[in-house]
């Protein structure tokens, strides 16, 4: 058997890095932003906050907010023909 090399963050170095103008502390407005059910959002990772981060293939995808679970939001989106749901912290979401 061949073992898989790497984990969930493999080859995601450039994808999850921040732009040089946004480096530094996370802004409080993005950390505590409130979203309503049905809002369209885009998955954009904030590399300074590691909690509730999605897998790298979903970076840049768009979806709709379906609800809240704790401090995170349930976001539904289509992956091919399948509808998927992820729990993502609001710091990793950008409103469209």
PDB file of C-alpha atoms in Angstrom, residues 41-89:
ATOM      1  CA  UNK A  41     -20.236  34.949   0.725  1.00  0.00           C
ATOM      2  CA  UNK A  42     -16.838  33.940  -0.666  1.00  0.00           C
ATOM      3  CA  UNK A  43     -14.341  31.693   1.137  1.00  0.00           C
ATOM      4  CA  UNK A  44     -11.210  33.829   1.635  1.00  0.00           C
ATOM      5  CA  UNK A  45      -8.839  32.486   4.279  1.00  0.00           C
ATOM      6  CA  UNK A  46      -7.289  34.698   6.934  1.00  0.00           C
ATOM      7  CA  UNK A  47      -3.960  33.028   7.663  1.00  0.00           C
ATOM      8  CA  UNK A  48      -3.548  34.738  11.047  1.00  0.00           C
ATOM      9  CA  UNK A  49      -6.604  32.867  12.408  1.00  0.00           C
ATOM     10  CA  UNK A  50      -6.367  29.075  12.138  1.00  0.00           C
ATOM     11  CA  UNK A  51      -9.661  28.070  13.739  1.00  0.00           C
ATOM     12  CA  UNK A  52     -12.601  26.843  11.645  1.00  0.00           C
ATOM     13  CA  UNK A  53     -10.643  26.971   8.403  1.00  0.00           C
ATOM     14  CA  UNK A  54     -11.886  25.047   5.367  1.00  0.00           C
ATOM     15  CA  UNK A  55      -9.826  22.769   3.111  1.00  0.00           C
ATOM     16  CA  UNK A  56      -7.708  24.401   0.398  1.00  0.00           C
ATOM     17  CA  UNK A  57      -9.749  23.276  -2.669  1.00  0.00           C
ATOM     18  CA  UNK A  58     -12.699  25.379  -1.463  1.00  0.00           C
ATOM     19  CA  UNK A  59     -10.690  28.648  -1.396  1.00  0.00           C
ATOM     20  CA  UNK A  60     -12.372  31.320  -3.522  1.00  0.00           C
ATOM     21  CA  UNK A  61     -15.669  29.438  -3.829  1.00  0.00           C
ATOM     22  CA  UNK A  62     -18.958  31.246  -3.334  1.00  0.00           C
ATOM     23  CA  UNK A  63     -21.907  30.061  -1.283  1.00  0.00           C
ATOM     24  CA  UNK A  64     -24.907  31.154   0.757  1.00  0.00           C
ATOM     25  CA  UNK A  65     -25.186  31.426   4.536  1.00  0.00           C
ATOM     26  CA  UNK A  66     -27.584  28.795   5.873  1.00  0.00           C
ATOM     27  CA  UNK A  67     -27.433  29.535   9.597  1.00  0.00           C
ATOM     28  CA  UNK A  68     -25.203  29.750  12.640  1.00  0.00           C
ATOM     29  CA  UNK A  69     -23.626  27.127  14.879  1.00  0.00           C
ATOM     30  CA  UNK A  70     -21.827  28.645  17.837  1.00  0.00           C
ATOM     31  CA  UNK A  71     -19.615  31.451  16.552  1.00  0.00           C
ATOM     32  CA  UNK A  72     -19.355  29.947  13.056  1.00  0.00           C
ATOM     33  CA  UNK A  73     -21.636  30.106  10.042  1.00  0.00           C
ATOM     34  CA  UNK A  74     -23.041  27.211   8.033  1.00  0.00           C
ATOM     35  CA  UNK A  75     -22.341  27.943   4.375  1.00  0.00           C
ATOM     36  CA  UNK A  76     -23.917  25.897   1.575  1.00  0.00           C
ATOM     37  CA  UNK A  77     -22.340  25.745  -1.876  1.00  0.00           C
ATOM     38  CA  UNK A  78     -22.262  23.505  -4.942  1.00  0.00           C
ATOM     39  CA  UNK A  79     -19.241  21.308  -5.637  1.00  0.00           C
ATOM     40  CA  UNK A  80     -19.983  19.997  -9.104  1.00  0.00           C
ATOM     41  CA  UNK A  81     -23.494  18.545  -8.800  1.00  0.00           C
ATOM     42  CA  UNK A  82     -23.259  17.958  -5.044  1.00  0.00           C
ATOM     43  CA  UNK A  83     -24.443  20.496  -2.507  1.00  0.00           C
ATOM     44  CA  UNK A  84     -22.029  20.752   0.407  1.00  0.00           C
ATOM     45  CA  UNK A  85     -22.128  22.550   3.752  1.00  0.00           C
ATOM     46  CA  UNK A  86     -19.155  23.886   5.722  1.00  0.00           C
ATOM     47  CA  UNK A  87     -18.819  25.452   9.160  1.00  0.00           C
ATOM     48  CA  UNK A  88     -16.600  28.501   8.737  1.00  0.00           C
ATOM     49  CA  UNK A  89     -15.578  31.286  11.105  1.00  0.00           C
TER      50      UNK A  89
END
